[in-house]
Structures are given as C-alpha cells and as structure tokens.
mmCIF file of C-alpha atoms in Angstrom:
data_model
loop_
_atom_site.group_PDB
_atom_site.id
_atom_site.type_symbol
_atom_site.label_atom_id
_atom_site.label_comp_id
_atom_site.label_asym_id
_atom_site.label_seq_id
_atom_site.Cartn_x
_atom_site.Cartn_y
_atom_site.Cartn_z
ATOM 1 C CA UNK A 1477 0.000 0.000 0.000
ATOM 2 C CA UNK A 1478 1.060 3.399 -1.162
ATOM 3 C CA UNK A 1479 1.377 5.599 2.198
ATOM 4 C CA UNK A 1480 3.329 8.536 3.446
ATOM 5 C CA UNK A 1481 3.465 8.437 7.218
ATOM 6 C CA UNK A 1482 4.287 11.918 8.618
ATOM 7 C CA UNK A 1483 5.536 12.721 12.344
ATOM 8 C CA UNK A 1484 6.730 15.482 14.520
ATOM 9 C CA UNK A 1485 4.543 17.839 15.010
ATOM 10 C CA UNK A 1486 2.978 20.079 18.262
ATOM 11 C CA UNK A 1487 2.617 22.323 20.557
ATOM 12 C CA UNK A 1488 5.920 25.258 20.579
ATOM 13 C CA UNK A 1489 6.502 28.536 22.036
ATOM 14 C CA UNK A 1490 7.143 31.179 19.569
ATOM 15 C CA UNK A 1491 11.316 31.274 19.059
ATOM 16 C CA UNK A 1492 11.566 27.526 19.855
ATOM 17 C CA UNK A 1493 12.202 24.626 17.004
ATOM 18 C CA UNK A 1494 10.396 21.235 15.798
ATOM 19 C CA UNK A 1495 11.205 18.749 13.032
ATOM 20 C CA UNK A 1496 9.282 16.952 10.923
ATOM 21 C CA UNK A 1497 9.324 13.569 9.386
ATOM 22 C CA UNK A 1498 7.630 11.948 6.257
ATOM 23 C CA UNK A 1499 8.738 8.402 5.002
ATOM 24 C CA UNK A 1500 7.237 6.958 1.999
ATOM 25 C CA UNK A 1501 6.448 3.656 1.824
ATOM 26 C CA UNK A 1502 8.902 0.753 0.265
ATOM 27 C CA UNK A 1503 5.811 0.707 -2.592
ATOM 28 C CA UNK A 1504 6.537 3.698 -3.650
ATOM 29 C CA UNK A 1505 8.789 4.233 -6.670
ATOM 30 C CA UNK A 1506 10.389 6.334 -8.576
ATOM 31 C CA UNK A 1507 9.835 9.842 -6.476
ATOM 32 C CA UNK A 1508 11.529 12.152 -8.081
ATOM 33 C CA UNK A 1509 10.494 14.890 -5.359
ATOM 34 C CA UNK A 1510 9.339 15.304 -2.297
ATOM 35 C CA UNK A 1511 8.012 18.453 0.150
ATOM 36 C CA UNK A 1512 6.019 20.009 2.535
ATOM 37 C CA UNK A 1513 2.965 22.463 2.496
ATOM 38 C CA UNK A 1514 0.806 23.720 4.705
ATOM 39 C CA UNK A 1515 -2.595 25.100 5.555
ATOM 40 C CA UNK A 1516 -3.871 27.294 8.056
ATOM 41 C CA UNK A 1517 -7.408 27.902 9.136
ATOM 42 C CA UNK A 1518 -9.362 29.732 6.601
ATOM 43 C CA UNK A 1519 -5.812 30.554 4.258
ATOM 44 C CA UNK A 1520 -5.058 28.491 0.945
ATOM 45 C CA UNK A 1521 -2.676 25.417 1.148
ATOM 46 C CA UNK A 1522 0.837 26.992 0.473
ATOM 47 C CA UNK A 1523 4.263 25.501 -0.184
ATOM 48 C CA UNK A 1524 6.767 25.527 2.381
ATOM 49 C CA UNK A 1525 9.677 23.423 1.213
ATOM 50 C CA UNK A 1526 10.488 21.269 -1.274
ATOM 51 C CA UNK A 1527 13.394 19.245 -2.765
ATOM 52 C CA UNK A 1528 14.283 17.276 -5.941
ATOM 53 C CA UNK A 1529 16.038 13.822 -5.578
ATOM 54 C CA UNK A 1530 19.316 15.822 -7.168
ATOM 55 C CA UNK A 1531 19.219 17.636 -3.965
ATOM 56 C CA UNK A 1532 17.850 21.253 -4.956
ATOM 57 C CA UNK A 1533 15.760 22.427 -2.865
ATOM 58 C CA UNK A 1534 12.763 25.545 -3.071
ATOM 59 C CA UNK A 1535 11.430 27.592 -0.308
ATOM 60 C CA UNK A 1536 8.264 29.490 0.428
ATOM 61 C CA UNK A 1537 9.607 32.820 1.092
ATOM 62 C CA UNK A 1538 7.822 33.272 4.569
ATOM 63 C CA UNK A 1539 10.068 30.280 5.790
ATOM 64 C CA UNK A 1540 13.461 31.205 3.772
ATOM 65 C CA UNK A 1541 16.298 31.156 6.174
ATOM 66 C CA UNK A 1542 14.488 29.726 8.706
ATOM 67 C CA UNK A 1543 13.581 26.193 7.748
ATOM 68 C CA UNK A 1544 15.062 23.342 6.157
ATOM 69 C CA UNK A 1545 14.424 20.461 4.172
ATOM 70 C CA UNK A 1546 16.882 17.606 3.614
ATOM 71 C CA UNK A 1547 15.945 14.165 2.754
ATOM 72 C CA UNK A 1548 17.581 10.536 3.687
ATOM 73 C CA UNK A 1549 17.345 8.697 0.670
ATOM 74 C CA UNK A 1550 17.737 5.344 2.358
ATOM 75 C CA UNK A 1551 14.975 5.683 4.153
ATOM 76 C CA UNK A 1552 12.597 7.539 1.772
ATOM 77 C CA UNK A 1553 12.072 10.156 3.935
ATOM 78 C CA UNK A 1554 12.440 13.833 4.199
ATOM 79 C CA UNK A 1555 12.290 15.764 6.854
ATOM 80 C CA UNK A 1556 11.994 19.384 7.810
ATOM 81 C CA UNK A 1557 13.905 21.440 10.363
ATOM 82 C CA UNK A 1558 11.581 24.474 11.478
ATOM 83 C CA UNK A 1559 13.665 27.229 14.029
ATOM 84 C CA UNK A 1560 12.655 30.538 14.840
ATOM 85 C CA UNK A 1561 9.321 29.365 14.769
ATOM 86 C CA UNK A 1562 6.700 32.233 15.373
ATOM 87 C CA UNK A 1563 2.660 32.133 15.533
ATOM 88 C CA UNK A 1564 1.929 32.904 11.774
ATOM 89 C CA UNK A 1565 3.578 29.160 11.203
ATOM 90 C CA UNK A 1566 0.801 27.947 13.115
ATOM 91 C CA UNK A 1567 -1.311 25.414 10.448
ATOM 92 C CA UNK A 1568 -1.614 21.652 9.342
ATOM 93 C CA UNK A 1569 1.588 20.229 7.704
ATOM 94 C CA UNK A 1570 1.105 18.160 4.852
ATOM 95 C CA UNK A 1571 4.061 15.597 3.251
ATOM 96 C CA UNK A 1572 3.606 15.870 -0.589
ATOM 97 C CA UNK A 1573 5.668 13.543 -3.144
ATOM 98 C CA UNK A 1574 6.006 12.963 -6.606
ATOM 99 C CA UNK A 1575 6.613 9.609 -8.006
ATOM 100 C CA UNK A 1576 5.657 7.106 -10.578
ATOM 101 C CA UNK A 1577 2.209 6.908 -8.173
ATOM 102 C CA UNK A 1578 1.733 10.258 -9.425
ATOM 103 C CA UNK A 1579 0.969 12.839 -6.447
ATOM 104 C CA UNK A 1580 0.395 11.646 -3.805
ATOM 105 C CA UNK A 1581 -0.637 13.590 0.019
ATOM 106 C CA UNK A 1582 -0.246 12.731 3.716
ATOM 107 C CA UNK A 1583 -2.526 13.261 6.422
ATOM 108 C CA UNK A 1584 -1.302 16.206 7.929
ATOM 109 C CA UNK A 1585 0.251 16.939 11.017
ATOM 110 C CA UNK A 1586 -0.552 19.895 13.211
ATOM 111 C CA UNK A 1587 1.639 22.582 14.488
ATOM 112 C CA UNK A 1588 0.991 25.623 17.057
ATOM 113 C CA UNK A 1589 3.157 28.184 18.055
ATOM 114 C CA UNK A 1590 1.814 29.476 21.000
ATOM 115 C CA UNK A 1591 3.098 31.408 24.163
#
C-alpha cells in the first residue's frame, strides 16, 4: 500500500524549534520529489519546502532562512527542520511527493506556536 506516514509535530513557544518527518512507503517508486505544504485555518494550502532527488531544494519565502528540508534517501524520507518558529507558522503540515504513483498527500500533522 502506497502511504506517506508523517511525524513530529505540536505544541511550541514562539522562538523555539520542531522537526518533521515523512517516510514513503517501500511501494513507492520512482519519487523524483518530495516536500512540505501547509494550511492554516481559513488561508489556501501553500508551499513551504520542497526538494528534488538531485538535492535542490525551493522555499516558500515566509520560511526562507528559517527552515530546512533535507531528505535521507535510504529511508525515503524527508524531513523538515523548522527554528525561529513564530505564531503565523501555526497550520496543518502536509508531506507531498512525486513519483511514478503520481501525487500523492499525507494526512497532515498539526503545528501551534503558542506562548
């Protein structure tokens, strides 16, 4: 079965840091990219991070120099290293990949920044 299973997210106070996970199932082939987007109550689902499988990576300007995406090929996962987090980051984070599935989403994960 075709699944991305996506972990790390919570509860933060503004300034503090979180990572997230999402590993793609051993089913799925042939990703040739993989990233993260999210969506926050009553805003449009927006991109936050991406990277190809050469390594290049693209950045939602709201999170540029803040967060960072990196993958571990092994596993079929990438993950995403969120610091300086403030409120406005607050939203569901959603694993996105591209592969020979076609697109395919996670469930989401939630994070609040909160003081």
């Amino acid at each position: 079965q075709a699944q991305l299973v996506e972990s790390g997210g919570g509860l933060v106070q503004p300034g503090e840091s979180l990572r997230l996970s999402c590993t793609a199932s051993r089913s799925i082939t042939g990703v040739t990219a993989m990233g993260w987007y999210r969506q926050a109550p009553g805003k449009e689902r927006e991109l936050v991070a991406s990277i190809l499988m050469n390594g290049s990576t693209n950045y939602g300007d709201s999170v540029k120099g803040r967060f960072t995406i990196y993958r571990e090929k092994a596993r079929n996962t990438v993950n995403l290293l969120m610091n300086s987090l403030e409120p406005e980051d607050t939203a569901v984070y959603y694993c996105k990949t591209w592969s020979s599935w076609g697109v395919l989403w996670g469930q989401g994960t939630q994070v609040t920044v909160s003081s």
